[in-house]
Every structure is written in C-alpha cells, then in structure tokens.
XYZ file of C-alpha atoms in Angstrom:
451
model
C -283.769 -128.845 262.687
C -287.235 -128.645 261.157
C -288.259 -125.132 260.095
C -291.604 -123.525 260.827
C -292.532 -123.344 257.128
C -292.347 -127.163 257.089
C -294.984 -127.447 259.835
C -298.446 -128.288 258.390
C -300.839 -125.351 258.640
C -298.089 -122.895 259.581
C -298.963 -120.224 257.033
C -302.676 -120.409 257.843
C -302.050 -120.129 261.585
C -299.273 -117.525 261.448
C -301.389 -114.308 261.332
C -303.328 -115.341 264.433
C -300.112 -116.150 266.288
C -298.640 -112.767 265.355
C -301.699 -110.938 266.688
C -301.634 -113.006 269.888
C -297.950 -112.239 270.394
C -298.516 -108.510 269.792
C -301.304 -108.530 272.393
C -298.924 -110.088 274.899
C -296.072 -107.701 274.049
C -298.388 -104.698 274.402
C -298.674 -105.502 278.115
C -294.933 -106.100 278.419
C -293.968 -102.840 276.711
C -296.406 -100.710 278.686
C -295.159 -102.307 281.894
C -291.442 -101.721 281.342
C -291.894 -98.164 280.018
C -294.648 -97.128 282.453
C -296.954 -96.164 279.579
C -300.547 -96.866 278.616
C -300.373 -96.933 274.829
C -302.996 -98.832 272.879
C -302.713 -102.224 271.211
C -302.774 -100.462 267.833
C -299.828 -98.268 268.834
C -297.667 -101.240 269.739
C -298.773 -103.300 266.730
C -297.413 -100.597 264.406
C -294.048 -100.812 266.175
C -293.819 -104.503 267.027
C -295.356 -106.233 264.010
C -292.035 -106.923 262.251
C -290.521 -108.417 265.384
C -293.601 -110.539 266.070
C -293.545 -112.001 262.526
C -289.884 -112.954 262.891
C -290.434 -114.569 266.286
C -293.324 -116.661 264.967
C -291.207 -117.670 261.951
C -288.459 -118.832 264.349
C -290.702 -120.360 266.997
C -289.108 -123.821 266.868
C -285.590 -122.433 267.268
C -286.669 -119.991 269.961
C -288.365 -122.794 271.912
C -285.254 -124.961 272.311
C -283.194 -123.130 274.929
C -282.546 -119.659 276.314
C -280.731 -117.488 273.777
C -277.705 -115.810 275.379
C -276.678 -113.434 272.587
C -277.106 -109.665 272.869
C -280.385 -108.289 271.497
C -280.237 -106.836 267.990
C -280.751 -103.131 267.301
C -283.817 -103.707 265.127
C -285.562 -106.889 263.918
C -283.243 -108.737 261.501
C -285.055 -110.534 258.704
C -284.644 -114.250 257.969
C -285.840 -117.695 258.997
C -282.669 -118.345 261.008
C -281.679 -116.675 264.268
C -279.273 -113.807 263.533
C -275.616 -114.468 264.320
C -272.926 -111.967 265.317
C -272.206 -111.175 261.657
C -275.860 -110.345 261.059
C -275.860 -108.065 264.111
C -272.650 -106.374 263.008
C -274.049 -105.768 259.516
C -277.170 -104.305 261.085
C -275.079 -101.936 263.209
C -273.061 -100.802 260.160
C -276.240 -100.438 258.096
C -277.924 -98.354 260.796
C -274.934 -96.059 261.200
C -274.626 -95.648 257.431
C -278.303 -94.716 257.130
C -278.022 -92.308 260.047
C -274.998 -90.678 258.404
C -276.248 -90.527 254.806
C -280.022 -90.296 255.312
C -280.346 -89.245 258.925
C -282.200 -85.947 258.417
C -283.059 -83.953 261.513
C -286.119 -84.233 263.701
C -286.400 -80.431 263.565
C -286.905 -80.679 259.798
C -289.446 -83.467 260.205
C -291.320 -81.654 262.983
C -291.478 -78.543 260.773
C -293.119 -80.588 258.006
C -295.566 -82.111 260.486
C -296.455 -78.680 261.826
C -297.550 -77.036 258.568
C -299.032 -79.931 256.548
C -302.205 -81.972 256.944
C -301.509 -84.624 254.287
C -298.089 -86.194 254.766
C -296.481 -88.689 252.359
C -294.025 -91.134 253.931
C -292.235 -94.378 253.165
C -289.916 -95.612 250.445
C -292.121 -94.109 247.724
C -293.262 -91.074 249.663
C -291.832 -88.785 247.001
C -293.894 -90.581 244.356
C -297.056 -90.119 246.417
C -296.204 -86.426 246.667
C -295.647 -86.362 242.898
C -299.240 -87.511 242.410
C -300.561 -84.713 244.611
C -301.478 -86.702 247.717
C -299.585 -84.522 250.179
C -296.154 -83.269 251.230
C -293.223 -85.663 251.422
C -291.681 -86.204 254.860
C -288.321 -88.045 254.981
C -287.517 -90.714 257.537
C -285.356 -90.122 260.585
C -282.590 -92.635 261.289
C -281.238 -92.617 264.817
C -278.053 -94.237 266.097
C -278.912 -96.841 268.697
C -277.207 -97.000 272.051
C -274.172 -99.297 272.275
C -274.926 -99.946 275.955
C -277.887 -101.960 277.208
C -280.120 -100.269 279.779
C -279.579 -102.338 282.926
C -282.816 -101.209 284.580
C -285.056 -101.982 281.605
C -283.342 -105.296 280.911
C -283.794 -106.308 284.569
C -287.519 -105.633 284.221
C -287.629 -107.780 281.089
C -285.653 -110.534 282.798
C -288.111 -110.517 285.700
C -291.071 -110.833 283.318
C -289.293 -113.605 281.395
C -288.628 -115.567 284.593
C -292.355 -115.585 285.341
C -293.047 -117.300 282.005
C -293.128 -121.086 281.631
C -292.694 -120.957 277.858
C -289.075 -120.875 276.629
C -290.354 -119.271 273.446
C -291.901 -116.346 275.314
C -288.849 -116.029 277.544
C -286.701 -115.582 274.446
C -289.191 -113.213 272.809
C -288.889 -110.952 275.864
C -285.134 -111.274 276.400
C -284.328 -110.680 272.723
C -286.482 -107.569 272.300
C -284.439 -105.296 270.003
C -282.948 -102.124 271.418
C -285.190 -99.975 269.211
C -288.126 -100.994 271.444
C -286.261 -100.912 274.740
C -283.187 -98.669 275.106
C -284.097 -96.243 272.292
C -287.846 -95.923 272.842
C -288.165 -93.007 275.280
C -285.298 -91.077 273.692
C -286.882 -91.391 270.243
C -290.477 -90.645 271.204
C -289.396 -87.533 273.111
C -288.146 -86.044 269.817
C -291.605 -86.112 268.217
C -293.772 -82.998 268.503
C -297.546 -83.244 268.094
C -299.228 -80.615 265.907
C -303.026 -80.992 265.692
C -302.760 -84.765 265.168
C -306.526 -85.152 264.691
C -306.196 -83.172 261.431
C -303.356 -85.245 259.946
C -303.525 -87.985 257.317
C -300.425 -90.093 256.695
C -300.159 -91.516 253.167
C -297.669 -94.380 253.285
C -296.116 -97.319 251.541
C -293.284 -99.311 253.139
C -292.029 -97.438 256.223
C -288.396 -96.973 257.183
C -286.371 -95.378 259.956
C -288.398 -93.983 262.851
C -291.508 -93.261 260.789
C -293.441 -96.135 262.383
C -293.043 -94.468 265.792
C -294.106 -91.061 264.448
C -297.230 -92.530 262.846
C -298.065 -94.640 265.912
C -297.897 -91.598 268.203
C -299.958 -89.413 265.872
C -302.592 -92.140 265.442
C -302.781 -92.448 269.211
C -303.974 -88.832 269.189
C -306.477 -89.015 266.335
C -304.563 -88.961 263.024
C -305.505 -91.161 260.040
C -303.308 -93.723 258.294
C -303.846 -94.493 254.583
C -301.710 -97.364 253.310
C -301.028 -97.727 249.572
C -300.561 -101.120 247.972
C -296.859 -101.645 247.458
C -296.808 -104.713 245.226
C -298.045 -108.250 244.667
C -299.666 -110.725 247.095
C -302.174 -108.117 248.263
C -305.525 -109.147 246.840
C -304.101 -112.252 245.139
C -303.321 -114.521 248.112
C -305.793 -115.414 250.843
C -304.696 -113.709 254.047
C -302.765 -110.967 252.281
C -303.000 -108.309 253.511
C -302.914 -110.014 256.882
C -305.537 -109.207 259.532
C -302.864 -107.305 261.461
C -302.523 -104.805 258.600
C -306.148 -103.774 259.030
C -305.596 -103.258 262.762
C -302.983 -100.599 261.948
C -304.603 -98.663 259.118
C -307.712 -96.605 258.440
C -307.753 -97.306 254.712
C -305.915 -99.500 252.192
C -305.775 -97.968 248.735
C -305.350 -100.897 246.363
C -304.348 -101.341 242.721
C -308.057 -101.616 241.891
C -309.634 -104.446 243.906
C -311.733 -104.591 247.089
C -312.153 -107.420 249.607
C -312.127 -105.874 253.106
C -314.276 -102.976 254.339
C -311.132 -100.844 254.645
C -310.064 -101.534 251.046
C -310.530 -98.678 248.599
C -310.105 -99.484 244.874
C -307.541 -96.956 243.749
C -304.748 -96.793 241.168
C -301.298 -98.384 240.923
C -298.871 -95.571 241.720
C -295.917 -97.946 241.969
C -296.665 -99.434 238.558
C -297.037 -95.967 237.078
C -293.572 -95.090 238.382
C -292.233 -98.236 236.702
C -294.019 -97.320 233.462
C -292.496 -93.854 233.415
C -288.966 -95.209 233.927
C -289.542 -98.019 231.396
C -290.646 -95.595 228.688
C -287.827 -93.125 229.329
C -285.026 -95.697 229.470
C -282.869 -96.134 226.353
C -280.541 -99.124 226.017
C -278.299 -100.913 223.540
C -278.459 -104.111 225.593
C -280.476 -107.034 224.305
C -281.600 -110.233 225.980
C -284.020 -112.794 224.667
C -285.060 -114.026 228.110
C -284.661 -112.618 231.608
C -285.458 -115.038 234.455
C -286.433 -113.331 237.719
C -285.682 -114.979 241.077
C -287.046 -114.123 244.499
C -284.644 -113.967 247.425
C -282.868 -117.323 247.578
C -283.285 -118.890 251.020
C -283.437 -122.262 252.700
C -287.117 -122.582 251.753
C -286.647 -122.295 247.977
C -282.975 -122.994 247.216
C -283.434 -126.635 246.175
C -286.550 -126.004 244.095
C -284.887 -123.081 242.290
C -281.925 -125.299 241.435
C -284.162 -128.061 240.089
C -286.376 -125.920 237.860
C -283.457 -123.776 236.673
C -281.474 -126.805 235.539
C -284.526 -128.081 233.683
C -284.808 -124.724 231.921
C -281.093 -124.729 231.043
C -281.448 -128.209 229.568
C -284.678 -127.768 227.588
C -284.670 -124.200 226.242
C -283.841 -123.779 222.542
C -280.718 -121.641 222.475
C -280.959 -121.087 218.719
C -284.234 -119.267 219.317
C -283.152 -117.618 222.585
C -279.356 -117.226 222.490
C -279.055 -114.389 225.020
C -280.361 -115.230 228.487
C -279.772 -113.433 231.790
C -280.705 -114.373 235.365
C -281.879 -111.642 237.735
C -281.266 -112.185 241.479
C -283.272 -110.336 244.103
C -281.662 -106.940 244.560
C -281.201 -105.374 248.003
C -279.278 -102.215 247.181
C -277.699 -100.536 244.184
C -274.391 -100.557 246.058
C -274.061 -104.321 246.584
C -273.414 -107.045 244.008
C -276.093 -109.708 244.560
C -275.062 -112.120 241.786
C -273.577 -114.489 244.370
C -277.104 -115.603 245.285
C -277.334 -117.540 242.009
C -273.771 -118.823 241.712
C -274.827 -122.202 243.104
C -276.857 -122.883 239.950
C -275.200 -125.160 237.382
C -275.774 -122.760 234.519
C -274.160 -122.915 231.080
C -271.406 -120.359 230.534
C -273.445 -118.659 227.817
C -276.048 -117.583 230.411
C -275.129 -114.481 232.414
C -276.120 -113.368 235.915
C -277.147 -109.786 236.551
C -275.689 -108.121 239.646
C -279.145 -107.170 240.948
C -278.035 -103.576 241.457
C -279.902 -101.771 238.695
C -283.623 -101.043 238.547
C -285.656 -103.909 237.106
C -287.167 -101.691 234.382
C -283.780 -101.649 232.633
C -283.792 -105.433 232.239
C -287.437 -105.522 231.199
C -286.786 -102.933 228.495
C -283.773 -104.925 227.246
C -285.521 -108.337 227.210
C -287.913 -109.894 224.717
C -289.737 -111.833 227.429
C -289.609 -111.954 231.229
C -289.835 -115.308 233.032
C -291.027 -115.431 236.645
C -290.543 -118.434 238.896
C -293.164 -117.303 241.397
C -296.655 -115.837 241.275
C -297.770 -113.439 242.697
C -295.007 -111.161 241.449
C -294.793 -107.385 241.480
C -292.738 -107.350 238.292
C -295.395 -109.486 236.607
C -297.864 -106.685 237.364
C -295.336 -104.140 236.093
C -294.996 -106.060 232.827
C -298.768 -106.231 232.452
C -299.044 -102.511 233.192
C -296.785 -101.703 230.203
C -297.950 -104.707 228.104
C -294.505 -106.322 228.027
C -294.367 -110.091 227.216
C -294.140 -112.194 230.367
C -294.646 -115.822 231.422
C -294.594 -117.366 234.878
C -294.892 -120.483 236.973
C -298.075 -120.056 238.998
C -297.377 -121.825 242.277
C -299.713 -119.974 244.640
C -301.829 -122.543 246.488
C -304.375 -120.164 248.029
C -305.488 -117.528 245.506
C -308.341 -115.217 246.464
C -311.750 -115.734 244.903
C -311.541 -112.430 243.030
C -308.307 -113.390 241.243
C -309.155 -117.014 240.362
C -310.957 -116.234 237.055
C -307.955 -114.232 235.857
C -305.483 -116.936 236.865
C -307.564 -119.420 234.844
C -307.472 -117.050 231.882
C -303.689 -116.678 232.102
C -303.298 -120.464 232.229
C -305.531 -120.907 229.199
C -303.436 -118.342 227.324
C -300.156 -120.014 228.426
C -299.027 -116.957 230.361
C -299.143 -119.017 233.577
C -297.811 -122.563 233.791
C -297.963 -125.261 236.447
C -294.329 -126.271 235.970
C -291.126 -125.452 234.122
C -291.647 -128.190 231.519
C -294.826 -126.517 230.309
C -293.270 -123.047 230.349
C -290.212 -124.070 228.302
C -292.322 -126.025 225.822
C -294.454 -122.926 225.272
C -291.447 -120.640 224.733
C -289.859 -123.106 222.329
C -292.981 -123.415 220.178
C -294.628 -119.984 220.211
C -294.164 -116.891 218.088
C -293.788 -114.360 220.900
C -295.058 -111.305 219.043
C -298.298 -112.708 217.644
C -299.060 -114.688 220.819
C -298.628 -111.684 223.109
C -300.665 -109.446 220.822
C -303.476 -111.989 221.075
C -303.219 -112.134 224.897
C -303.344 -108.368 225.361
C -306.330 -108.028 223.055
C -308.672 -110.147 225.202
C -311.272 -108.353 227.373
C -310.258 -110.595 230.309
C -306.705 -109.255 230.151
C -308.002 -105.693 230.209
C -310.306 -106.518 233.130
C -307.346 -107.911 235.068
C -305.401 -104.707 234.469
C -308.327 -102.601 235.679
C -308.718 -104.630 238.876
C -305.097 -105.493 239.736
C -302.991 -102.914 237.857
C -305.290 -99.932 237.411
C -303.905 -97.139 235.282
C -303.146 -93.744 236.778
C -304.974 -91.043 234.834
C -302.515 -88.346 233.856
C-alpha cells in the first residue's frame, strides 16, 4: 500500500490537517467527558495522536480497525500490531515502577514554586537557574475498557461518513478516554495564574498538568530541543504556537512568539564532551537517523557507496551509529541489513553521542538538519553532512550556502567521500571555523550559554 509520505504535497498539508483533526477531537472529547475545556487544552493532549492519525490516513481509511485501542499513541508510519501494544504496556508499567513518583510530591512542588522546569531536560533547565525541577508522573493505565465511554465514542463514530474519522474515534488511546478523569482528579491547582512552566520534551502525565494549569492562566515557555526548528519551513509547526506562550530558541527568531535565547541542550553536550576521557579512537563515525520504511533503501544505497569509495588507508577505523532509544537496549540491529565490510563496526546506540564524537576524528551525518551537527559546531568538532533538506527557511539559507562552499555540506555521498579522501582534516576545519560566517551561524543557531 502507498504511504502518506509518498503522496505529493503531504508534508506541506500535514500541519493543517493536524489542526483540523484536533478541532474535531476537541468537540468529541468534551462531549464524552461532559467538559468544556478549550481547544488549546485538548491540543496539548491530543497533538501526538493527531499527527500519527494523519501519517496513517491511507491505512485508517481502508476499513474499520477492530483491534483494542492502545494505551498511549504509538509512534510509527504503520498501524501498531499486538506486539507494539504489548511493548507499550510493558514500557508504561516499567516507567510507572521505576520513575512513577507520587502526585503528592508533584503537587507539593507546584504549590511552593512559581517557575517550574519540566520535561526530559528539566533538571538541566533548573541547573541554569530557570526554576525548580518537577519530575513526571507515570500512571498505570486501566486494563479494562470503559464500556460507557466507548459506547459514546461508538455512537459518534456511527454518525460519521468517513472511515478515517470513524477509526480516529474508535482507536482513541486509553490515556484520553479511560484514564482521563482519574488522572486529572489527582492534579491540585495552586495559584495557576502565577505559574510559568519551562519545558522541553514532555513525558508521563506532564502534558495534562500543563494543559490544566494553562486553562487557569499559567504560562508555557518551550525551549528548543534540537534541529529542524528554525531550519525547515513549517518547523516549529503552527500547532506548536497554539500551545505555547513563548518559544526560546537557540538564537533565531521567525514567529512573534520566538525569543532568541541560548542553546541549553548544546551546552549540556559541551560539558559532557569536555569532561569525557576515552582511549577509543575512530577516524569516522557515521550517524544514522531512525531506520524506517521511508529511508531504509536510500540509507542502504548511500552507505554502500561510502563503503566502496572511502580510502581505508586514510580512515582505517570507522564506526556506524544507529539511532539510540534507550541505554538499556542494543540498537545495532537497525543497521545489520547494510552490506558493510567486516572492518567497519556498528555501535550499539546505547551510550551518549558525546562519547563517540570525542573518540572520532570526524562525524558524518546522512541528514540535515541534525541536532548532533549543531552539537559538533557548538564544540568546534570536525563534521560533514549530506544536506538533503528541500525546504530550508530563509534565515538559514545563507549559512547552508556557506557550508556547501566550504565542503561541510554536500549534495550527495559521492561529493562527501571525495572531499574526505582529498582533504587534510585539521587545516581544512581550522579554516572553516575561522570564517565570520561560521561564527554568525553559531550565534544564530547554536548560541553559547554565558557561564
């Protein structure tokens, strides 16, 4: 079956479809729960699910899906199968057991603090003096579907002509349906109009806490987490600006809600990079994004070209880095399908990326934008990349041209390998980092934190 990413204009039309679907689901959710929460409230909760539904629109438009709804939205272009649902259940229970925290603890933090740092780098935001860190709460979802709520959803679905919308309603994850009232009842409000949430990527029940507090007057400051933002047209998406009061960027400004700030994530990388000591050595480390049905063939093609053309006398030690999900899971299997020479190794994807950067002479990226590219620039570590973004923002175009002129960016793997084979890495990189344009890029897209 054809995938949505193969449909012409899909990526341009996707943000509008997500917003439209969230508007529709706002009415559905308020109806089944007997609430009157705002569009913004439900966008904060439902955005992830709406993106996934739009990504799977062709599959979800074929026939009614009979499988049980997932606990939370499960990422991927394909519809989740029973194994995916089982993994999600195990993952949720593990997080609840190891990271669960208590809502009493969280409510105590909310009660006595005005500036609250949340998300996967909430502790880092606290480290930089932005507020007090508040951990996420992980609940255990009900094993039993709520018959009354599911009957309401079934009734709404039956009134719809669109199979896609029927499935969107019938497959609403339990987090939004069975768990909603139980979870929201655990949240206490303490002078919400005086609160500011400082956040990066949210986890657990933090989206619900923020949504409820914003509904009563709190502010939501989002901090740039990585690449894409500011470099690709439409990123951040329009839906991001519906949720937030301010986006603190790595240094750039496009939207009225953007505030040029500093790169806290890159500063964290820099600190770890400088402190890390290693006896490992690699000449080249090639970094892969998550391998999926959209990029698997292209990764195989360009990787085999690299394996064939690179001069091994000059670069004898090469390692491939798969996308890491957790430090407890070996992710090397993602790249086993590549026909690599035995002399090239595959990292397990479990360790922090700064360890490989520190151990490697040069990093090679197969996609731009890339967060690790920005990390390398932040610490002035040699890096090259294939620049395959087809819709860069106007503010980044001059810098992309500069990087192409300096052979940091390449249009294809042939050009990248030819450059590596012919260049003296040390003198070339010293020349690159000395240009005013390079320093301007750092100030706008990887702005230094002043210590």
